[in-house]
Amino acid sequence: MLQSKLFYKTSKEVSVEEKSVNAQLLTRAGFIDKLMAGVYTFLPLGFKVYKKIENIIREEINAVGGQEILMPALHPKEPWETTGRWAAVREMFKTKSQTGGDYGLGWTHEEIVTPLAKKFFNSYKDFPFALYQIQTKFRDELRVKSGLLRGREFAMKDLYSFHTNEKDLDNYYEKVKEAYFKIFNRVGLGQRTYLTFASGGAFSKYSHEFQTVTPAGEDIIYLCDKCKIAVNKEIIGESKESCVQCGNKNLKEEKAIEVGNIFKLKDKFTKAFGYNFKDKDGKEKQVIMGCYGIGLGRVMGAVVEVYHDKDGIIWPPEIAPYNVHLIALKSGDDSLDKKIEKKTFDLYESLQKKGIEVLYDDRQEVSAGVKLKESDLIGIPVRLIISEKTVVKDSAEFKKRDSKDAELVKINKIAKLLNG
Ligand code: ATP
Ligand code: MG
């Protein structure tokens, strides 16, 4: 991508009400634009990151047998009345049609997916199966001061699994847990994300959250350094904190962001919708369910909260908008500048041919200082500079965003270094 054509604009400051680090940096670097509190546009740079997160999630959920579907965001009232959540859930946005009917905007999809599954699969032979979508949710959240961490409109991956018995649900639940660890490792949050025991409500003793430790977190967790798991303060209270696995009383209190959760719903929704299956013995029995969520924007926001410095964002390689930020710096000498431009453009093309994604800062009228500042702000993992100093040696300056050291690398060695 030529930076001269990229739809973005960096800024030094953002509005004072934008308090969170993720919204500040993502806005200043031109990744997102705020429409109103809790509602953002993803600009080209931001959308590239979003798509990479989406694809990682898709790959790992496909790998545990999830089948992707896309359910509507606009819902009728009736299934929500069946479960009692139409009246009970204040976060649900509700709207009236001009013809008088009541509709709601989906903030989760148990009320849609359960009747859907019931329509299609009813024999023990059909089970187990799992359906998921990556789709927009709407929630009338009270506190929307955390940028992408808490939106009123946001993308979620929601997976629902259907089983004929608890053992099967338990097995699948463990598989999804592993898939979640893979996902959080790949997006770069693995080191700081802990399986956290949280309240399971009426159906099971615990549910599990995946909590990323950072000062920006809204949740408080107690972390066991031995087991590398945590418990959420909400369920255990401050008084009797101890590790649910080893009993360790020496837990570390941390702020954390819930980036995902997994939940055994058991028969909560299948009972409400009368979803049974016909077993081998010909008898009708209750289907049971699990549900599993990850917020895409919340993951992106959490990554920025964890990976930044005073100069800007530091993207983990697998979700960076580009692999390389290639920058041409002018010398002031016309013939030398032509050479710099040609070398840089040739490198841009050859890297792209090798499948490396390059943002090429080809802008003519922009100073070296501004180019370098913007590069740090945007946070692409590798920066390559071709300038007067490097071009005479047929080289480029190679620097990683998370390192202070730069080195001169021969241009014909760069692709290998990047793919290495
Ligand atoms: P929280 O306690 O933070 O409000 P939740 O319990 O309401 O989260 P779920 O309904 O289980 O969350 O949603 C599944 C996932 O969707 C969460 O783990 C989180 O990653 C994401 N998520 C939930 N609410 C939001 C939101 N308002 N904005 C962005 N992502 C969200
Ligand atoms: Mg919530």
Coordinates of C-alpha atoms and ligand atoms in Angstrom, one line a residue:
M1 CA 0.0 0.0 0.0
L2 CA 1.3 3.4 -0.9
Q3 CA 1.0 5.7 2.1
S4 CA 0.3 8.6 -0.1
K5 CA -3.0 7.0 -1.0
L6 CA -3.9 5.5 2.3
F7 CA -7.2 6.7 3.8
Y8 CA -6.0 7.9 7.2
K9 CA -4.8 10.9 9.1
T10 CA -2.7 10.9 12.3
S11 CA -3.3 13.5 15.0
K12 CA -1.5 14.7 18.0
E13 CA -4.5 14.9 20.2
V14 CA -8.0 13.4 20.5
S15 CA -11.0 14.7 22.3
V16 CA -10.7 15.0 26.1
E17 CA -13.6 12.5 26.7
E18 CA -11.6 9.8 25.0
K19 CA -9.8 8.6 28.1
S20 CA -8.7 5.1 27.4
V21 CA -5.2 4.4 26.0
N22 CA -6.6 2.1 23.3
A23 CA -9.0 4.7 21.9
Q24 CA -6.4 7.5 22.2
L25 CA -3.7 5.6 20.3
L26 CA -6.0 4.0 17.7
T27 CA -7.6 7.3 16.9
R28 CA -4.4 9.2 16.8
A29 CA -2.8 6.7 14.5
G30 CA -5.8 6.6 12.2
F31 CA -7.1 3.1 12.9
I32 CA -10.6 4.0 14.1
D33 CA -13.0 6.9 14.1
K34 CA -15.6 7.6 16.7
L35 CA -19.2 8.1 15.6
M36 CA -20.5 8.4 19.1
A37 CA -19.7 7.0 22.6
G38 CA -19.1 3.2 22.2
V39 CA -19.5 3.2 18.4
Y40 CA -16.6 3.3 16.0
T41 CA -15.7 3.1 12.4
F42 CA -12.8 0.8 11.5
L43 CA -10.6 2.7 9.0
P44 CA -8.4 0.8 6.5
L45 CA -5.5 0.3 9.0
G46 CA -7.9 -0.7 11.8
F47 CA -9.9 -3.0 9.6
K48 CA -6.8 -4.9 8.5
V49 CA -6.1 -5.7 12.2
Y50 CA -9.7 -6.6 12.8
K51 CA -9.7 -9.0 9.8
K52 CA -6.5 -10.7 11.0
I53 CA -8.0 -11.2 14.5
E54 CA -11.2 -12.5 12.8
N55 CA -9.3 -14.9 10.7
I56 CA -7.3 -16.3 13.6
I57 CA -10.5 -16.9 15.5
R58 CA -12.1 -18.4 12.5
E59 CA -9.2 -20.8 11.9
E60 CA -9.1 -22.0 15.5
I61 CA -12.9 -22.4 15.8
N62 CA -13.1 -24.2 12.5
A63 CA -10.4 -26.5 13.8
V64 CA -12.7 -27.6 16.7
G65 CA -15.5 -28.3 14.3
G66 CA -17.4 -25.1 14.5
Q67 CA -19.6 -24.4 11.5
E68 CA -19.9 -20.8 10.5
I69 CA -23.3 -19.2 10.0
L70 CA -24.6 -15.7 10.0
M71 CA -27.7 -14.9 12.1
P72 CA -29.8 -11.7 11.9
A73 CA -29.1 -8.8 14.1
L74 CA -32.7 -7.7 14.1
H75 CA -34.9 -10.0 16.2
P76 CA -38.6 -10.5 16.8
K77 CA -39.8 -10.2 20.4
E78 CA -41.3 -13.7 20.8
P79 CA -38.2 -15.9 21.4
W80 CA -37.0 -13.3 23.9
E81 CA -40.3 -13.5 25.7
T82 CA -40.0 -17.2 25.8
T83 CA -36.9 -17.0 27.9
G84 CA -38.0 -13.9 29.9
R85 CA -35.1 -11.9 28.7
W86 CA -37.2 -9.3 26.7
A87 CA -38.3 -7.7 30.0
A88 CA -35.4 -8.6 32.2
V89 CA -32.4 -7.4 30.2
R90 CA -32.0 -3.6 30.2
E91 CA -29.0 -3.7 27.9
M92 CA -31.2 -4.8 25.0
F93 CA -31.9 -2.1 22.4
K94 CA -35.6 -2.3 21.5
T95 CA -37.4 -0.7 18.7
K96 CA -40.9 -0.5 17.2
S97 CA -41.9 -1.0 13.6
Q98 CA -44.1 1.6 11.8
T99 CA -46.6 -1.2 11.7
G100 CA -46.6 -1.6 15.5
G101 CA -44.5 -4.7 16.0
D102 CA -41.7 -4.8 18.6
Y103 CA -38.2 -5.7 17.6
G104 CA -34.9 -6.0 19.4
L105 CA -31.3 -5.8 18.4
G106 CA -29.3 -8.9 19.1
W107 CA -26.9 -8.6 22.1
T108 CA -26.4 -12.4 22.1
H109 CA -28.0 -15.2 20.1
E110 CA -29.1 -18.1 22.3
E111 CA -32.8 -17.1 21.6
I112 CA -32.1 -17.4 17.8
V113 CA -29.7 -20.3 17.6
T114 CA -31.6 -22.7 19.9
P115 CA -34.9 -22.6 17.8
L116 CA -32.7 -22.7 14.7
A117 CA -30.9 -25.9 15.8
K118 CA -34.2 -27.4 16.8
K119 CA -35.6 -27.0 13.3
F120 CA -32.8 -29.0 11.8
F121 CA -31.2 -31.6 14.1
N122 CA -33.4 -33.9 16.3
S123 CA -31.9 -37.4 16.2
Y124 CA -29.1 -38.6 18.5
K125 CA -27.2 -39.3 15.2
D126 CA -27.0 -35.6 14.5
F127 CA -25.1 -34.8 17.7
P128 CA -22.8 -33.2 18.7
F129 CA -22.6 -30.1 16.6
A130 CA -21.4 -26.5 17.0
L131 CA -22.5 -23.4 15.2
Y132 CA -20.8 -20.0 15.3
Q133 CA -20.9 -16.6 13.8
I134 CA -18.7 -13.5 13.8
Q135 CA -21.3 -10.7 13.9
T136 CA -22.3 -7.4 15.3
K137 CA -23.9 -7.2 18.7
F138 CA -25.7 -4.2 20.2
R139 CA -25.7 -3.5 23.9
D140 CA -27.0 -0.5 25.7
E141 CA -24.0 -0.4 28.0
L142 CA -24.0 2.2 30.8
R143 CA -20.2 2.8 30.9
V144 CA -18.7 3.3 27.5
K145 CA -15.5 5.1 28.4
S146 CA -13.1 2.3 27.5
G147 CA -12.8 2.7 23.7
L148 CA -12.9 -0.6 21.9
L149 CA -13.0 -2.5 25.2
R150 CA -16.7 -1.7 25.8
G151 CA -18.8 -0.8 22.8
R152 CA -22.5 -0.3 22.3
E153 CA -22.1 -1.8 18.9
F154 CA -19.3 -4.4 18.6
A155 CA -18.2 -7.6 16.9
M156 CA -18.4 -10.9 18.7
K157 CA -17.5 -14.4 17.8
D158 CA -20.2 -16.5 19.4
L159 CA -20.1 -20.2 19.3
Y160 CA -22.9 -22.5 20.5
S161 CA -22.4 -26.3 21.0
F162 CA -25.2 -28.9 21.3
H163 CA -24.9 -32.2 23.0
T164 CA -26.8 -35.2 24.1
N165 CA -25.0 -35.7 27.4
E166 CA -22.9 -33.9 30.0
K167 CA -19.7 -35.9 29.3
D168 CA -19.8 -34.9 25.7
L169 CA -20.4 -31.2 26.6
D170 CA -17.5 -31.4 29.1
N171 CA -15.2 -32.8 26.3
Y172 CA -16.1 -30.2 23.9
Y173 CA -15.8 -27.5 26.5
E174 CA -12.2 -28.6 27.1
K175 CA -11.5 -28.5 23.4
V176 CA -12.8 -24.9 23.1
K177 CA -10.7 -23.9 26.1
E178 CA -7.6 -25.1 24.2
A179 CA -8.7 -23.3 21.0
Y180 CA -9.0 -20.1 23.1
F181 CA -5.5 -20.5 24.4
K182 CA -4.3 -20.8 20.8
I183 CA -6.3 -17.8 19.7
F184 CA -4.9 -15.6 22.5
N185 CA -1.4 -16.8 21.9
R186 CA -1.7 -15.9 18.2
V187 CA -3.0 -12.4 18.8
G188 CA -0.1 -11.8 21.1
L189 CA -2.0 -11.9 24.4
G190 CA -0.9 -15.3 25.5
Q191 CA 1.7 -14.3 28.1
R192 CA -0.8 -12.2 30.0
T193 CA -4.1 -14.0 29.6
Y194 CA -5.2 -16.3 32.3
L195 CA -7.9 -18.9 32.6
T196 CA -10.1 -17.4 35.3
F197 CA -12.8 -19.1 37.4
A198 CA -16.0 -17.1 37.5
S199 CA -19.5 -17.6 38.7
G200 CA -21.3 -20.2 36.8
G201 CA -24.7 -19.0 37.8
A202 CA -27.4 -21.7 38.3
F203 CA -26.1 -24.3 35.9
S204 CA -22.6 -25.2 37.0
K205 CA -20.2 -24.2 39.8
Y206 CA -17.9 -22.2 37.6
S207 CA -17.7 -20.7 34.2
H208 CA -14.4 -19.6 32.7
E209 CA -13.2 -16.3 31.6
F210 CA -10.0 -15.5 29.8
Q211 CA -8.6 -12.4 31.5
T212 CA -5.8 -10.3 30.2
V213 CA -3.8 -8.6 32.9
T214 CA -3.4 -4.8 32.4
P215 CA -4.1 -1.7 34.4
A216 CA -6.8 -0.8 31.9
G217 CA -8.9 -3.8 33.1
E218 CA -12.3 -3.3 34.7
D219 CA -12.3 -6.6 36.4
I220 CA -10.2 -7.6 39.5
I221 CA -8.8 -11.1 39.5
Y222 CA -6.7 -13.0 42.0
L223 CA -3.9 -14.8 40.2
C224 CA -2.1 -17.9 41.4
D225 CA 1.5 -17.8 40.2
K226 CA 1.9 -21.6 40.7
C227 CA -1.1 -22.7 38.6
K228 CA -1.2 -19.8 36.2
I229 CA -4.9 -19.5 36.7
A230 CA -7.0 -16.9 38.4
V231 CA -10.3 -16.4 40.2
N232 CA -12.6 -13.4 39.6
K233 CA -13.1 -11.2 42.6
E234 CA -16.9 -11.0 41.8
I235 CA -17.4 -14.7 42.8
I236 CA -15.2 -15.2 45.7
G237 CA -15.2 -11.9 47.5
E238 CA -12.1 -10.4 49.1
S239 CA -12.3 -12.3 52.3
K240 CA -11.6 -15.9 51.3
E241 CA -9.4 -15.7 48.2
S242 CA -7.6 -18.9 47.4
C243 CA -6.7 -20.7 44.3
V244 CA -9.5 -23.1 43.3
Q245 CA -6.9 -25.6 42.0
C246 CA -4.1 -25.8 44.7
G247 CA -5.6 -23.8 47.6
N248 CA -2.7 -21.3 47.5
K249 CA -3.7 -18.3 49.7
N250 CA -0.9 -16.2 48.3
L251 CA -2.7 -14.7 45.3
K252 CA -1.8 -11.6 43.4
E253 CA -4.5 -9.0 42.9
E254 CA -4.5 -7.7 39.3
K255 CA -6.7 -5.6 37.1
A256 CA -7.7 -7.5 34.0
I257 CA -9.8 -7.4 30.8
E258 CA -12.2 -10.2 30.1
V259 CA -11.4 -11.0 26.4
G260 CA -13.4 -14.1 26.2
N261 CA -15.5 -16.5 28.1
I262 CA -16.9 -20.1 28.0
F263 CA -20.0 -21.3 29.7
K264 CA -21.9 -24.5 30.2
L265 CA -25.5 -23.5 29.6
K266 CA -26.7 -27.1 30.0
D267 CA -30.5 -27.1 29.6
K268 CA -31.2 -23.4 30.2
F269 CA -32.2 -22.6 26.7
T270 CA -33.0 -26.0 25.3
K271 CA -35.6 -26.4 28.1
A272 CA -37.2 -23.0 27.4
F273 CA -37.5 -23.9 23.7
G274 CA -38.4 -27.5 24.2
Y275 CA -35.4 -28.7 22.3
N276 CA -35.3 -32.5 22.6
F277 CA -33.6 -35.3 20.6
K278 CA -34.8 -38.8 19.9
D279 CA -32.3 -41.2 21.5
K280 CA -31.3 -44.7 20.4
D281 CA -34.1 -46.2 22.7
G282 CA -36.7 -44.1 20.8
K283 CA -37.2 -41.8 23.9
E284 CA -37.2 -38.0 23.7
K285 CA -34.4 -36.5 25.8
Q286 CA -33.2 -33.0 26.6
V287 CA -30.5 -31.4 24.4
I288 CA -27.8 -29.5 26.4
M289 CA -25.6 -26.6 25.3
G290 CA -22.4 -24.7 25.8
C291 CA -21.7 -21.1 24.7
Y292 CA -18.4 -19.4 24.0
G293 CA -17.8 -15.7 23.2
I294 CA -14.9 -13.5 22.2
G295 CA -15.1 -9.8 21.5
L296 CA -13.0 -8.9 18.5
G297 CA -12.8 -5.2 19.2
R298 CA -12.1 -5.9 22.8
V299 CA -9.2 -8.1 21.8
M300 CA -7.8 -5.4 19.6
G301 CA -8.2 -2.8 22.4
A302 CA -6.6 -5.1 24.9
V303 CA -3.6 -5.6 22.6
V304 CA -3.1 -1.9 22.4
E305 CA -3.4 -1.5 26.1
V306 CA -0.7 -4.1 26.6
Y307 CA 1.6 -3.3 23.7
H308 CA 2.4 0.4 23.4
D309 CA 5.0 2.9 24.6
K310 CA 5.1 6.7 24.7
D311 CA 5.5 6.9 21.0
G312 CA 2.6 4.7 19.9
I313 CA 1.4 1.2 19.3
I314 CA 3.6 -1.9 19.0
W315 CA 1.6 -4.5 17.1
P316 CA 2.3 -8.2 17.7
P317 CA 3.4 -9.6 14.3
E318 CA 0.4 -11.8 13.5
I319 CA -2.2 -9.1 13.7
A320 CA -0.1 -6.1 12.5
P321 CA -1.8 -4.2 9.7
Y322 CA 1.4 -4.6 7.6
N323 CA 4.5 -6.7 8.1
V324 CA 6.8 -3.9 7.1
H325 CA 6.8 -0.1 7.1
L326 CA 9.1 0.9 4.2
I327 CA 10.2 4.5 4.3
A328 CA 12.0 6.6 1.7
L329 CA 13.9 9.6 3.0
K330 CA 14.9 12.4 0.7
S331 CA 18.5 13.7 0.6
G332 CA 17.8 17.1 -1.2
D333 CA 19.9 16.1 -4.1
D334 CA 17.7 15.4 -7.1
S335 CA 19.7 12.7 -8.8
L336 CA 20.3 10.9 -5.5
D337 CA 16.6 11.2 -4.6
K338 CA 15.7 9.5 -7.9
K339 CA 17.9 6.6 -7.0
I340 CA 16.4 6.4 -3.5
E341 CA 12.9 6.4 -4.9
K342 CA 13.7 3.7 -7.5
K343 CA 15.4 1.4 -5.0
T344 CA 12.6 1.8 -2.5
F345 CA 9.9 1.2 -5.1
D346 CA 11.7 -1.9 -6.4
L347 CA 12.1 -3.2 -2.9
Y348 CA 8.4 -2.5 -2.3
E349 CA 7.4 -4.5 -5.3
S350 CA 9.7 -7.4 -4.7
L351 CA 8.7 -7.8 -1.1
Q352 CA 5.0 -7.8 -2.1
K353 CA 5.7 -10.4 -4.7
K354 CA 7.0 -12.6 -1.9
G355 CA 3.8 -12.2 0.1
I356 CA 5.1 -9.7 2.5
E357 CA 2.6 -6.9 3.3
V358 CA 4.3 -3.5 3.0
L359 CA 3.1 0.0 3.8
Y360 CA 5.4 2.2 1.7
D361 CA 5.7 5.8 2.8
D362 CA 6.2 7.3 -0.6
R363 CA 5.1 10.8 0.4
Q364 CA 7.1 13.5 -1.3
E365 CA 6.3 16.6 0.8
V366 CA 6.6 15.1 4.3
S367 CA 9.7 15.6 6.4
A368 CA 11.8 12.7 7.7
G369 CA 10.9 13.7 11.3
V370 CA 7.1 13.4 10.6
K371 CA 7.5 10.1 8.8
L372 CA 9.5 8.5 11.6
K373 CA 7.1 9.8 14.3
E374 CA 4.1 8.5 12.4
S375 CA 5.8 5.1 11.9
D376 CA 6.2 4.7 15.6
L377 CA 2.7 5.8 16.2
I378 CA 1.2 3.3 13.7
G379 CA 3.4 0.5 15.2
I380 CA 4.2 -1.9 12.3
P381 CA 6.6 -4.5 13.6
V382 CA 9.5 -3.8 11.2
R383 CA 10.7 -0.4 9.8
L384 CA 12.9 -0.2 6.8
I385 CA 14.5 3.1 5.8
I386 CA 16.2 3.8 2.5
S387 CA 18.1 7.1 2.6
E388 CA 21.1 8.9 1.3
K389 CA 23.2 7.0 3.9
T390 CA 21.9 3.5 3.0
V391 CA 21.4 3.7 -0.7
V392 CA 25.1 4.2 -1.5
K393 CA 25.7 0.8 0.2
D394 CA 22.8 -0.8 -1.5
S395 CA 21.3 -1.3 1.9
A396 CA 18.4 -0.3 4.1
E397 CA 18.2 0.5 7.8
F398 CA 16.3 -2.3 9.5
K399 CA 14.7 -1.7 12.8
K400 CA 12.1 -3.5 14.9
R401 CA 9.4 -1.4 16.5
D402 CA 10.1 -3.0 19.9
S403 CA 13.8 -2.6 19.8
K404 CA 16.1 0.4 20.0
D405 CA 18.8 -1.0 17.7
A406 CA 18.9 -0.5 14.0
E407 CA 21.1 -2.3 11.5
L408 CA 22.1 -1.9 7.9
V409 CA 21.0 -4.8 5.8
K410 CA 21.8 -5.4 2.1
I411 CA 18.6 -4.9 0.1
N412 CA 18.9 -8.3 -1.5
K413 CA 19.0 -10.0 1.9
I414 CA 15.9 -8.3 3.3
A415 CA 13.2 -10.7 2.1
K416 CA 15.0 -13.6 3.6
L417 CA 15.5 -11.8 6.9
L418 CA 11.8 -11.0 7.0
N419 CA 10.6 -14.5 6.1
G420 CA 13.3 -16.1 8.3
Ligands
ATP1 P1 -18.6 -7.8 30.6 O1 -18.7 -8.5 31.9 O2 -17.3 -7.2 30.3 O3 -19.8 -6.9 30.3 P2 -20.1 -9.9 29.4 O4 -20.1 -10.9 30.5 O5 -21.3 -9.1 29.2 O6 -18.8 -9.0 29.5 P3 -20.5 -11.8 27.2 O7 -21.9 -11.4 27.2 O8 -20.2 -13.1 27.7 O9 -19.7 -10.7 28.1 O10 -19.8 -11.6 25.8 C1 -18.7 -12.4 25.3 C2 -17.5 -11.6 25.0 O11 -17.8 -10.5 24.2 C3 -16.8 -11.0 26.2 O12 -15.9 -11.9 26.8 C4 -16.1 -9.8 25.6 O13 -14.9 -10.3 25.0 C5 -17.0 -9.4 24.6 N1 -17.8 -8.2 25.0 C6 -18.9 -8.2 25.9 N2 -19.4 -7.0 26.0 C7 -18.7 -6.2 25.1 C8 -18.8 -4.8 24.8 N3 -19.7 -4.0 25.3 N4 -17.9 -4.3 23.9 C9 -16.9 -5.1 23.3 N5 -16.8 -6.4 23.6 C10 -17.7 -7.0 24.5
MG2 MG -21.7 -7.2 29.9

